[in-house]
Coordinates of C-alpha atoms in Angstrom, one line a residue:
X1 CA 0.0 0.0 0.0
X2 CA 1.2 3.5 -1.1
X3 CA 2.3 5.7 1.8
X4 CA 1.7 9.5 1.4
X5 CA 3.4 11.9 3.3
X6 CA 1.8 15.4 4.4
X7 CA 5.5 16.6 5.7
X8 CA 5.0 18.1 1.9
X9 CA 3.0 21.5 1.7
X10 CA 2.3 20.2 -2.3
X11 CA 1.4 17.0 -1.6
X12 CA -0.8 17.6 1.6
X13 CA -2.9 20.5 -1.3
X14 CA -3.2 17.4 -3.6
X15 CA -4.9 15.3 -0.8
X16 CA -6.9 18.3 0.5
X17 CA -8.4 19.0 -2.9
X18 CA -9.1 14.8 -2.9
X19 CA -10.9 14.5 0.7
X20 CA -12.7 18.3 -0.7
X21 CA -13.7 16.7 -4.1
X22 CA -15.2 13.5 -2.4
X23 CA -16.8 15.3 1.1
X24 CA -18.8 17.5 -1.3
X25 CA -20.2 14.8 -3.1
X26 CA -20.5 12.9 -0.1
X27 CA -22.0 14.9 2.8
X28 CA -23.4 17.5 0.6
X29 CA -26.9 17.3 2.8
X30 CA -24.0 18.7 5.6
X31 CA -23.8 22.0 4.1
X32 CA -27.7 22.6 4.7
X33 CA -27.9 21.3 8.5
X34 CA -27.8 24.3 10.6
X35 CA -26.6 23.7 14.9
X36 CA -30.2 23.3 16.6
X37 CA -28.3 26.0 18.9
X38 CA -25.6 28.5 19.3
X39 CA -22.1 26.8 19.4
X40 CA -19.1 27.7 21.2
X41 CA -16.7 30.6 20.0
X42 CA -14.4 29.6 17.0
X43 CA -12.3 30.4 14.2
X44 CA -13.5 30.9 10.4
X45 CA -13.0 27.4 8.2
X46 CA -13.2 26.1 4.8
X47 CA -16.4 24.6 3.5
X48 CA -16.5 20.8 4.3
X49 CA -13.4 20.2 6.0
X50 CA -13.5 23.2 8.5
X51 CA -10.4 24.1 10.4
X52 CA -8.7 20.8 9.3
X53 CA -6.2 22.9 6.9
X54 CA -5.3 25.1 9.9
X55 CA -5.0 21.8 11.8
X56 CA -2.0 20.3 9.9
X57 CA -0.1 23.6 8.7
X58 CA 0.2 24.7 12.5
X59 CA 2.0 21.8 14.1
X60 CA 1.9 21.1 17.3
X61 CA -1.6 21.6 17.3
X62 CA -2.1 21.7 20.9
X63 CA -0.1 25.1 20.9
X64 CA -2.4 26.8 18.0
X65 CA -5.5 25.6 19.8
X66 CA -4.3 26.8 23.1
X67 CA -3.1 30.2 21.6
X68 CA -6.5 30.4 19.2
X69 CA -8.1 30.6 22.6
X70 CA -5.4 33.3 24.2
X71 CA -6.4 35.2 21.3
X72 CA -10.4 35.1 21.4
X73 CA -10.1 35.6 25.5
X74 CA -12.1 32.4 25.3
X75 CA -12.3 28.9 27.6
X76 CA -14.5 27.4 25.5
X77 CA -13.9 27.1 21.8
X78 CA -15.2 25.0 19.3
X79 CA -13.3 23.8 16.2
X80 CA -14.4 21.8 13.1
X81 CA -12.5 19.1 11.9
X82 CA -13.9 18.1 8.3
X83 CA -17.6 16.3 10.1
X84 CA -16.4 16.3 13.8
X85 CA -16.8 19.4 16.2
X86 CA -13.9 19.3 18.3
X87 CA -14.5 21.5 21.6
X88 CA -11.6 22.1 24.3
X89 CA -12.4 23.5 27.6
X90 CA -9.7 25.7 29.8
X91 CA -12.2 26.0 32.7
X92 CA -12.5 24.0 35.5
X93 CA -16.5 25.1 35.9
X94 CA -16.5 23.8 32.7
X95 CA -14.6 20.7 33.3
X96 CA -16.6 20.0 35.9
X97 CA -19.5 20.2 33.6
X98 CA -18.0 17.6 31.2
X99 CA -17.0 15.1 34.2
X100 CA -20.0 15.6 36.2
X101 CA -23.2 17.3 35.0
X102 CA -22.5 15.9 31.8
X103 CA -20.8 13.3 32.8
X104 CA -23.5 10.2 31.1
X105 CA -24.2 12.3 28.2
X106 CA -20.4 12.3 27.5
X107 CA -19.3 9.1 28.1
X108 CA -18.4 7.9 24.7
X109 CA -15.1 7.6 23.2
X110 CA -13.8 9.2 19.8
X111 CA -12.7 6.2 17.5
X112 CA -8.9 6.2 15.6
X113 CA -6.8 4.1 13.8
X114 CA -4.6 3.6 16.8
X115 CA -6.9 3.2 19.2
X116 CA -8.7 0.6 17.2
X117 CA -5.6 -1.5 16.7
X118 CA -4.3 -1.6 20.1
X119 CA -8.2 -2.3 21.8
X120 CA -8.7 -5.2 19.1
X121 CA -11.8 -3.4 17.8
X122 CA -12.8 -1.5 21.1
X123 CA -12.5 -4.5 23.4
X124 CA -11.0 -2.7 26.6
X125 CA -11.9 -0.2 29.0
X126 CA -10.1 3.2 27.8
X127 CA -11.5 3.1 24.1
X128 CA -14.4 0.7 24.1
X129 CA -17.9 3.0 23.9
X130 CA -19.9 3.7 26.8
X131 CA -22.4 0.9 27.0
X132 CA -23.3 -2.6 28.9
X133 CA -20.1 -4.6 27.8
X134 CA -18.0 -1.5 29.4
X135 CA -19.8 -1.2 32.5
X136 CA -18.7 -4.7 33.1
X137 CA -15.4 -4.2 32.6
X138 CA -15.4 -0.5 34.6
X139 CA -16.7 -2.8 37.4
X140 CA -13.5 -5.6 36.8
X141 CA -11.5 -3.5 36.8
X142 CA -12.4 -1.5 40.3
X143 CA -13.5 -4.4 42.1
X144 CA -11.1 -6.9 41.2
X145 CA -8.1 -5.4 40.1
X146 CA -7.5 -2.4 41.8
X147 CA -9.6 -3.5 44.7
X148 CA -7.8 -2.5 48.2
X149 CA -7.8 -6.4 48.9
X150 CA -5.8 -6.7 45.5
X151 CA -3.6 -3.8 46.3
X152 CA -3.1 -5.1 49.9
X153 CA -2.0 -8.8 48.6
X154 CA 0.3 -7.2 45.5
X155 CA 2.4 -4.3 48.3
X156 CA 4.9 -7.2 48.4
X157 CA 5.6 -7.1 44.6
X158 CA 5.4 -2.8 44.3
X159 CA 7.9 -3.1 47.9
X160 CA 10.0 -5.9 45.9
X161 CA 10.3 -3.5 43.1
X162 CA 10.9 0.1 44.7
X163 CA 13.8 -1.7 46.9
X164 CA 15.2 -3.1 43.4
X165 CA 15.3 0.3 41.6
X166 CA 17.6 2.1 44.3
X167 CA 19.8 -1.2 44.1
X168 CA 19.8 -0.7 40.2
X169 CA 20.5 2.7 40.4
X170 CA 23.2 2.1 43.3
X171 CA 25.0 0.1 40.8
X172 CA 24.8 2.6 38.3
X173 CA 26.9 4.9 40.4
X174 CA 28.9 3.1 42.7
X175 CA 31.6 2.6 40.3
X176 CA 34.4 5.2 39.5
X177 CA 34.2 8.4 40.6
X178 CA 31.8 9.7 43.3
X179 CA 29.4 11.0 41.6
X180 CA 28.3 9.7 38.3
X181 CA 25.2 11.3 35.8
X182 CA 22.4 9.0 35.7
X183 CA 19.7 9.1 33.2
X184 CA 16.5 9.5 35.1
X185 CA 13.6 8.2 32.7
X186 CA 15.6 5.3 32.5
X187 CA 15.4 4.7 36.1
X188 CA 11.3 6.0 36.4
X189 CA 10.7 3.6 33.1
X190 CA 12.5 0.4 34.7
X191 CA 10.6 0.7 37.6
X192 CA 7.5 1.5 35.9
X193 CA 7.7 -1.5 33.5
X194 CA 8.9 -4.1 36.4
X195 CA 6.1 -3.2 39.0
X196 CA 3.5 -3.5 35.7
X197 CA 5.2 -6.8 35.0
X198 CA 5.0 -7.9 38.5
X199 CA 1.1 -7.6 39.2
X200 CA -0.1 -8.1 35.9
X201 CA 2.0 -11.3 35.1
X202 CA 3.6 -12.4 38.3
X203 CA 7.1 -11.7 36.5
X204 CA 9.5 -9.7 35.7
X205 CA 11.2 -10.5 32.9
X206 CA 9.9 -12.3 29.4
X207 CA 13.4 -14.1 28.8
X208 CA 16.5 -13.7 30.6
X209 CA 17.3 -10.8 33.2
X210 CA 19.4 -8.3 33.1
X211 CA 22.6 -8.7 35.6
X212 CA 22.2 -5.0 37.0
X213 CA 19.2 -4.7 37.7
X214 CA 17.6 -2.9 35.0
X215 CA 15.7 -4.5 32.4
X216 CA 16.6 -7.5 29.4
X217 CA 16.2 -6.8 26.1
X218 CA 12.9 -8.2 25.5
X219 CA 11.4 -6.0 28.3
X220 CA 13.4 -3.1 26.3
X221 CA 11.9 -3.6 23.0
X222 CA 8.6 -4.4 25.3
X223 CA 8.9 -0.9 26.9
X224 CA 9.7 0.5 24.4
X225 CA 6.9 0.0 22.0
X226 CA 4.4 0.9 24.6
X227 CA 6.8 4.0 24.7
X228 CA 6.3 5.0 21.0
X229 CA 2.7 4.2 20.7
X230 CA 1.4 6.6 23.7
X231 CA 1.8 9.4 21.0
X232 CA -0.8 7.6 18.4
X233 CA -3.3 8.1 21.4
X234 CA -3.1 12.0 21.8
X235 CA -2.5 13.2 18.6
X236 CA -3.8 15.4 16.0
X237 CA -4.3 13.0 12.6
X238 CA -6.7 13.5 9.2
X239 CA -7.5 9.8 10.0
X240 CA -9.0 10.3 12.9
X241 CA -11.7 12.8 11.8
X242 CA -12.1 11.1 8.1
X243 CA -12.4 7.2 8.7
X244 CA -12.1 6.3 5.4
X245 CA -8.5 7.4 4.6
X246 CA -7.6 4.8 7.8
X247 CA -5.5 2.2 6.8
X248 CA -3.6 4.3 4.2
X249 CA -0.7 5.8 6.3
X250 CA -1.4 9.3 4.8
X251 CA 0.0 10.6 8.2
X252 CA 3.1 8.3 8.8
X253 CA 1.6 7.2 12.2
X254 CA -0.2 3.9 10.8
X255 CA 2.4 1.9 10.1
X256 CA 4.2 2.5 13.5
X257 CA 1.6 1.8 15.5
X258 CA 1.2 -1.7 13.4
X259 CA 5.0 -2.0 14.6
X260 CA 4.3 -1.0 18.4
X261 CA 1.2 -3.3 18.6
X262 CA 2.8 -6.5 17.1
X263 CA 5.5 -6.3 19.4
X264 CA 3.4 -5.6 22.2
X265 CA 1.5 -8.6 21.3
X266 CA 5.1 -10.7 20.4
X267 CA 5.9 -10.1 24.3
X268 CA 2.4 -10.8 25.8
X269 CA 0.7 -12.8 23.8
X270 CA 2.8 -16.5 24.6
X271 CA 2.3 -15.4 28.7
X272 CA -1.7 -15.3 27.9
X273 CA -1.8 -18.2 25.9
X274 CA -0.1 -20.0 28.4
X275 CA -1.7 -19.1 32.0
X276 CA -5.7 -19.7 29.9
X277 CA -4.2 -23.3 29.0
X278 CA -3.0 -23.8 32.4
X279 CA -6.5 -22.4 33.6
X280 CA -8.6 -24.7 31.4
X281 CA -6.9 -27.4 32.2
X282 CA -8.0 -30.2 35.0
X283 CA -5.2 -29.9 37.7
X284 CA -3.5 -26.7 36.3
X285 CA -3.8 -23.4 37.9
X286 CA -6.2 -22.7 40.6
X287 CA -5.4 -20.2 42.8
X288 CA -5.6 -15.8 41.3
X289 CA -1.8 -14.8 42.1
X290 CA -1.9 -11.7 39.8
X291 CA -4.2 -9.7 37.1
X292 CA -3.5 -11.8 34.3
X293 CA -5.0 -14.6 36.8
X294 CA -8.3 -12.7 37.7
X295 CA -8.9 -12.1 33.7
X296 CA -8.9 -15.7 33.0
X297 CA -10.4 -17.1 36.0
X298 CA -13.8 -14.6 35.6
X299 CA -17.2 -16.5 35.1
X300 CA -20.3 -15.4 33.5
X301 CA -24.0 -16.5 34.9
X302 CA -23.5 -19.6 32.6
X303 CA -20.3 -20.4 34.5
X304 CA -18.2 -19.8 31.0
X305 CA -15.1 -17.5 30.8
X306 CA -16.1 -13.7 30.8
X307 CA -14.0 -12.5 28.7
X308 CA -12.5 -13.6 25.7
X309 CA -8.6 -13.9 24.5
X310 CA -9.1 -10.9 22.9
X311 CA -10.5 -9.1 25.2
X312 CA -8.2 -10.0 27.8
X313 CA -4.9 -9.0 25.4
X314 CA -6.5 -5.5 24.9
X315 CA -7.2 -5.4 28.7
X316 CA -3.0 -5.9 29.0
X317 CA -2.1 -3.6 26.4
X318 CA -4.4 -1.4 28.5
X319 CA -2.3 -1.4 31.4
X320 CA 0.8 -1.5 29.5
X321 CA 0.1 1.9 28.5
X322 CA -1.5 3.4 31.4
X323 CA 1.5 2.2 33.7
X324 CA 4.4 4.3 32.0
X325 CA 3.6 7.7 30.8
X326 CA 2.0 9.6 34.0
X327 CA 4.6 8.3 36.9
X328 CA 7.3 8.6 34.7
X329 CA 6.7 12.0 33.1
X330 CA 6.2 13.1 36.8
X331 CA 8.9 12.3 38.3
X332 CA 11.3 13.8 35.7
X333 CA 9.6 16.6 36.0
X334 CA 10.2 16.5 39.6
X335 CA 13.7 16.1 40.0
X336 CA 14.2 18.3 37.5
X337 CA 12.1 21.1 38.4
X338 CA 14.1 20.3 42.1
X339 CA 17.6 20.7 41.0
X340 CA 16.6 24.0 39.7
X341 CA 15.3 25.1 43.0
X342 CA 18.0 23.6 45.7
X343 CA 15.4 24.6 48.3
X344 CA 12.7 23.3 47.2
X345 CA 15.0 19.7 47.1
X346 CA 16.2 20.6 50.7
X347 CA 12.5 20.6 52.1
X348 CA 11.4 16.9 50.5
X349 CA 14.9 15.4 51.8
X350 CA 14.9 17.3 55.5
X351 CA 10.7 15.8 55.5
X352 CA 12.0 12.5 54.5
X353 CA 14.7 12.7 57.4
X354 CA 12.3 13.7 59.6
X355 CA 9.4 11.2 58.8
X356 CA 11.4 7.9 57.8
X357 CA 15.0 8.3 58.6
X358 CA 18.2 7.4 57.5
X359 CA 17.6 3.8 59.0
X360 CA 15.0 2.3 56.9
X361 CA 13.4 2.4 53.4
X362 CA 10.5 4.4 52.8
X363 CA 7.4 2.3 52.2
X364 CA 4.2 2.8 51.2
X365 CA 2.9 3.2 54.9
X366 CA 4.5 6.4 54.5
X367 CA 3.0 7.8 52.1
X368 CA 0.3 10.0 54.2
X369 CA 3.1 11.4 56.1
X370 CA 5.2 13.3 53.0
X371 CA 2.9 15.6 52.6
X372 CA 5.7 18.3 51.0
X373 CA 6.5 15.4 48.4
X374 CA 2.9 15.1 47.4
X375 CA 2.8 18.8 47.3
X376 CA 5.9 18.6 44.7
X377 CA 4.2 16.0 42.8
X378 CA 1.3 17.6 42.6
X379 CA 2.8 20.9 41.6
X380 CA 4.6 19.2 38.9
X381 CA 1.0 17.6 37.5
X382 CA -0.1 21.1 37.2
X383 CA 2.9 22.2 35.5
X384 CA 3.8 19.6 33.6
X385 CA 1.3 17.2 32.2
X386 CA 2.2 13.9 30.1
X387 CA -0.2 15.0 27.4
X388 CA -1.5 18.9 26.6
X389 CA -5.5 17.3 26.8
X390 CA -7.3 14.6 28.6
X391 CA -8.8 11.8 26.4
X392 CA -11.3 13.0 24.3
X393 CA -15.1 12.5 25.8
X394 CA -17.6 12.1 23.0
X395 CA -21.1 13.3 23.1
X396 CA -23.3 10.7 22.8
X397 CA -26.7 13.0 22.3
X398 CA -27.5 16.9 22.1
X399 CA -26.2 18.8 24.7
X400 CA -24.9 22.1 26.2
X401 CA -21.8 23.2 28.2
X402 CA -21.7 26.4 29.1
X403 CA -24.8 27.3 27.7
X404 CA -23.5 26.1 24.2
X405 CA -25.3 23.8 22.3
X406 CA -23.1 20.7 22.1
X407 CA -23.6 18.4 19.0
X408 CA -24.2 14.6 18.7
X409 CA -20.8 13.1 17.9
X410 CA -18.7 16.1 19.5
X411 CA -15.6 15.5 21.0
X412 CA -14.9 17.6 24.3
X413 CA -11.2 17.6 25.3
X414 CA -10.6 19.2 28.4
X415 CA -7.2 21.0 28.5
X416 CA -4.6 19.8 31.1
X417 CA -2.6 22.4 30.0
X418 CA -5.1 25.3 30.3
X419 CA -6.4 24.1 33.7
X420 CA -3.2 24.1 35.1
X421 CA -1.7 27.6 33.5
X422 CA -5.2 29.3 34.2
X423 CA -4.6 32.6 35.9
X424 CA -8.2 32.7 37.2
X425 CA -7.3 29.6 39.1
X426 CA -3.8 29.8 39.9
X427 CA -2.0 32.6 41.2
X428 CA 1.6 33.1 39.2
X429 CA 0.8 30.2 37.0
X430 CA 4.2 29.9 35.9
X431 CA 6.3 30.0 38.9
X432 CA 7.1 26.3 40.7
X433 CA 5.8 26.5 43.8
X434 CA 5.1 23.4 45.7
X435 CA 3.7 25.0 48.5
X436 CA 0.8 26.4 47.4
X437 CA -0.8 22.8 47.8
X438 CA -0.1 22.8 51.3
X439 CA -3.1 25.2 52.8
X440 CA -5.2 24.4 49.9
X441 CA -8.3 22.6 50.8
X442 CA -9.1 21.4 47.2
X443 CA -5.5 19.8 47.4
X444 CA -6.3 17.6 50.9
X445 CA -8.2 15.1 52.1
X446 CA -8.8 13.2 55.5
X447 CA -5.2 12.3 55.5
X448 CA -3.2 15.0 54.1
X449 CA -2.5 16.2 50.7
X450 CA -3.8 13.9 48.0
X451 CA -3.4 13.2 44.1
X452 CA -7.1 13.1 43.6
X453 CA -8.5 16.6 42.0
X454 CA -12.1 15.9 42.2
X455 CA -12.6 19.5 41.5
X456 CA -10.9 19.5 38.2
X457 CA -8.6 22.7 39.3
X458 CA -5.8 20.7 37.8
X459 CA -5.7 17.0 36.1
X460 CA -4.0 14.2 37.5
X461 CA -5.9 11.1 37.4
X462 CA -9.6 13.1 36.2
X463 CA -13.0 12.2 37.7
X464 CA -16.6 10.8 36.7
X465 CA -17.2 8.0 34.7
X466 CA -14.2 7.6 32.3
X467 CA -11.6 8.0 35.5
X468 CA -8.6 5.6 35.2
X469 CA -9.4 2.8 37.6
X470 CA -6.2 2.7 38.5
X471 CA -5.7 6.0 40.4
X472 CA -4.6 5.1 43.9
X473 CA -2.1 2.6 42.7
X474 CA -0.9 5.2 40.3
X475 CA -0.5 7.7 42.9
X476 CA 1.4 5.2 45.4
X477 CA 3.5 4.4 42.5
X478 CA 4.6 7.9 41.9
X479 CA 5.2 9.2 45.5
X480 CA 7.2 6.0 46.1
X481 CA 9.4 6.3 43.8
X482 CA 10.0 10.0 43.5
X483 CA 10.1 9.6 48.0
X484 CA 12.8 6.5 47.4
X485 CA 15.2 8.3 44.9
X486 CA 15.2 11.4 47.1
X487 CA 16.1 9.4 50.2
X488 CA 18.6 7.0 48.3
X489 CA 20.8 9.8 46.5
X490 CA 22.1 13.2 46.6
X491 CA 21.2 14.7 43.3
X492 CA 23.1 17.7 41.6
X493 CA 23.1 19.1 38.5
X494 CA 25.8 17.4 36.0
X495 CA 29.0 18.8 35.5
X496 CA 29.3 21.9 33.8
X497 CA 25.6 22.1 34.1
X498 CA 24.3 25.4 36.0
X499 CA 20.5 24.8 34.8
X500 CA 18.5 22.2 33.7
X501 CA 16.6 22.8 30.5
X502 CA 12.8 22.4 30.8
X503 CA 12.1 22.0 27.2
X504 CA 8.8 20.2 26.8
X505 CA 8.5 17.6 23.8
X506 CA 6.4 18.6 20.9
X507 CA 4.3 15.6 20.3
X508 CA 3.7 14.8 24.3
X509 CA 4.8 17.2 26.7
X510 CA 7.4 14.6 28.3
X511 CA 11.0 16.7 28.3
X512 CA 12.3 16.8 25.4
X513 CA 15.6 15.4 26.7
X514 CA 15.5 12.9 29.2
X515 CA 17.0 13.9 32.6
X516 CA 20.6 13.5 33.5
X517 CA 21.7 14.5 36.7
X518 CA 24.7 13.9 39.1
X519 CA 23.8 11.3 41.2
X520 CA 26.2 9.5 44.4
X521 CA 25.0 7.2 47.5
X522 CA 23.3 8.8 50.7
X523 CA 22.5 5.8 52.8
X524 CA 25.2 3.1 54.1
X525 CA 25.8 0.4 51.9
X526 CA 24.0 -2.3 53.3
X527 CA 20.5 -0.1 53.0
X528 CA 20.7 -1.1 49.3
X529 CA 19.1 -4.7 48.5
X530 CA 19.8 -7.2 46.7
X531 CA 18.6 -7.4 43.2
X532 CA 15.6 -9.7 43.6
X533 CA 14.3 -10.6 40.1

């Protein structure tokens, strides 16, 4: 199959004149059908394919939405992508709106390329459509895996896991001189990966280990493809406003995310196969010892499996995904944003010194106690999101937000970015300031300050019905590691270095470096374990 490139200014005219010629013809009975209400503010388009012209030439298209809405002093704004209104929100009243008020009305999900591939036609929880098949699996998922009994019997494996990435990175540094630069989403993205390995298939490695610590070369390749594909999810493609131009690779993304997904499926798919065999067979497997057991060992009323193999491969790739970008994007941020302010890094270590001590690992337990570090993290959430918008919610009837009339078919993508740079909410937006969480009673709970944002001033895990399920594990996940590097190192800026860079990416907002900092030993020896694999 021919793959077309719209790098080209002449060649993306020669396919916008094509998807012209055929939408007229097409959805001419479109260019009659009038909103049954006023919709939100937005710029001028083109007959038929609306603002999608604008949409390619101003790459990355999160910064011309963002600044499309500076311009029109707007936090609403609604843009038209060939058939598809597309309406981003910047306010948390109106964020609320989406995730609450709206909350049923909005459930759906937008459908892609990508996000077809990777769910096996829709089969998961993140992409599947708002319906009876997904409330089963929203109801899995919460009461089974990420139940607190579940997360109670897995601590061992997270504990096993945060003690093996301060041996790893131990060994990193322990040689030569006394300090030694350390590349930090390394370290965030071999834990990530192992504690994901550990719960969902009672493992760690697919093949042989790696003799430091860090990960083997099929859990590289692994990682990395669920790496590359967590762009397909968040961007900007033609595809995914005019399906029938899928499957031709006009935007260069198709054939990578064929890549991603077949060696997602070359890493997980032997494990699957194996456990259902051992769980269909008399005298095999009996007892649930981690996710990948509680997939296979579900019952319908008949008494026959609930879900299928297809179903439960999507359901991995799922957590694949959902395990890597927000913990790891976090905590680089952190550090980074730390050994810019020295200060700042002084408070989390003098709390940890204060609340743990230098005689013992930090553990979970913990956790309600580092109430600066959560402060840091949270900060960092509202500064630095993994992606500029939150998956996009899809209106599954006429309605309004914001007194706008609201489309069937509509996608609504809330703005991370403009929640958390929103003057109106935030005072000095763009200062790092940790603090500011401390005394704020929309950043606490019962037990101190939390990662939940129920009030949608900021987004970290989101809220209402499409809410990752996973949201206490992930939060445990972050504060432990970000709590155990701090405790385990002394951190500096590398050599020659009087500032670290904080350069987002342009397709994600990840750095657009990964971090490398100056890292030596702060405990004694023997408070580093062994590799346990």
């Amino acid at each position: 199959m021919t793959n077309i490139s719209l790098t080209n200014p002449s060649c993306f005219t020669l396919v916008l004149f094509f998807i012209t010629l055929v939408l007229a013809f097409a959805i001419r009975s479109l260019r009659s059908k009038k909103p049954k209400g006023q919709l939100p503010p937005g710029q001028w388009g083109w007959p038929i394919i609306g603002n999608l012209f604008q949409m390619v030439m101003n790459r990355p298209t999160h910064l011309w939405i963002h600044r499309v809405m500076k311009d029109m002093r707007t936090e609403i704004a609604c843009f038209r992508f060939a058939g598809v209104h597309v309406i981003t929100v910047t306010s948390s009243e109106i964020a609320r709106e989406v995730l609450r008020d709206k909350d049923e009305a909005l459930a759906d999900r937008s459908e892609s390329y990508s996000s077809n591939l990777i769910s096996h036609g829709y089969k998961d929880i993140n992409f599947s459509p708002y319906g009876k098949k997904w409330k089963m699996m929203k109801k899995v998922m919460t009461t089974k895996l990420m139940s607190p009994t579940t997360l109670n019997r897995t601590l061992g494996d997270r504990t096993l896991e945060a003690d093996n990435i301060i041996t790893y990175v131990f060994n990193l540094c322990r040689l030569g001189s006394t300090t030694k630069p350390v590349n930090v989403r390394d370290v965030a993205l071999t834990y990530c990966h192992a504690v994901m390995m550990r719960m969902m298939f009672g493992q760690r490695h697919f093949d042989k280990p790696a003799k430091d610590g860090g990960l083997g070369q099929k859990e590289k390749e692994h990682l990395d493809a669920i790496y590359r594909s967590l762009d397909c999810f968040f961007s900007f493609k033609v595809t995914n406003y005019i399906p029938f131009l899928r499957g031709w690779n006009i935007d260069g993304e198709e054939a990578e995310v064929r890549e991603t997904v077949d060696i997602i499926n070359k890493c997980n798919d032997p494990i699957i196969q194996k456990r259902m065999h051992l769980w269909k067979n008399e005298g095999g497997k009996e007892t649930e010892e981690d996710w990948l057991d509680t997939l296979i060992a579900l019952k319908d009323e008949q008494g026959m499996p609930l879900f299928t193999f297809d179903e439960i491969r999507a359901q991995c790739k799922d957590i694949n995904v959902a395990s890597i970008d927000n913990t790891m994007n976090n905590v680089e941020w952190t550090l980074a944003e730390m050994l810019n302010h020295p200060e700042i890094l002084e408070k989390a270590i003098n709390e940890l010194d204060m609340v743990v001590g230098k005689d013992r690992l930090v553990q979970e337990s913990d956790i309600p106690q580092l109430n600066y570090i959560k402060a840091c993290s949270r900060e960092s959430f509202r500064r630095h999101p993994a992606n500029a918008f939150m998956p996009p919610h899809v209106a599954r009837e006429d309605t309004t937000l914001a007194g706008y009339f609201v489309p069937k078919g509509s996608q609504i993508l809330v703005s991370r970015l403009g929640l958390g740079e929103n003057p109106k909410i935030w005072d000095e937006p763009d200062a790092y300031k940790p603090e500011r969480h401390l005394n704020d009673e929309y950043a606490r709970d019962s037990t101190g300050v939390t990662l939940m944002e129920p009030d949608m001033r900021l987004v970290i895990f989101s809220t209402g019905r499409r809410v990752c399920a996973g949201t206490k594990i992930g939060a445990s996940m972050t504060i432990m590691l970000l709590a155990r590097l701090l405790q385990g190192f002394e951190w500096a800026l590398p050599c020659g270095t009087s500032k670290i860079e904080l350069v987002p990416a342009k397709s994600n907002l990840f750095m657009a470096k990964p971090l490398v900092a100056s890292v030596k030993p702060r405990l004694a020896p023997h408070m580093y374990p062994k590799i346990q694999i």
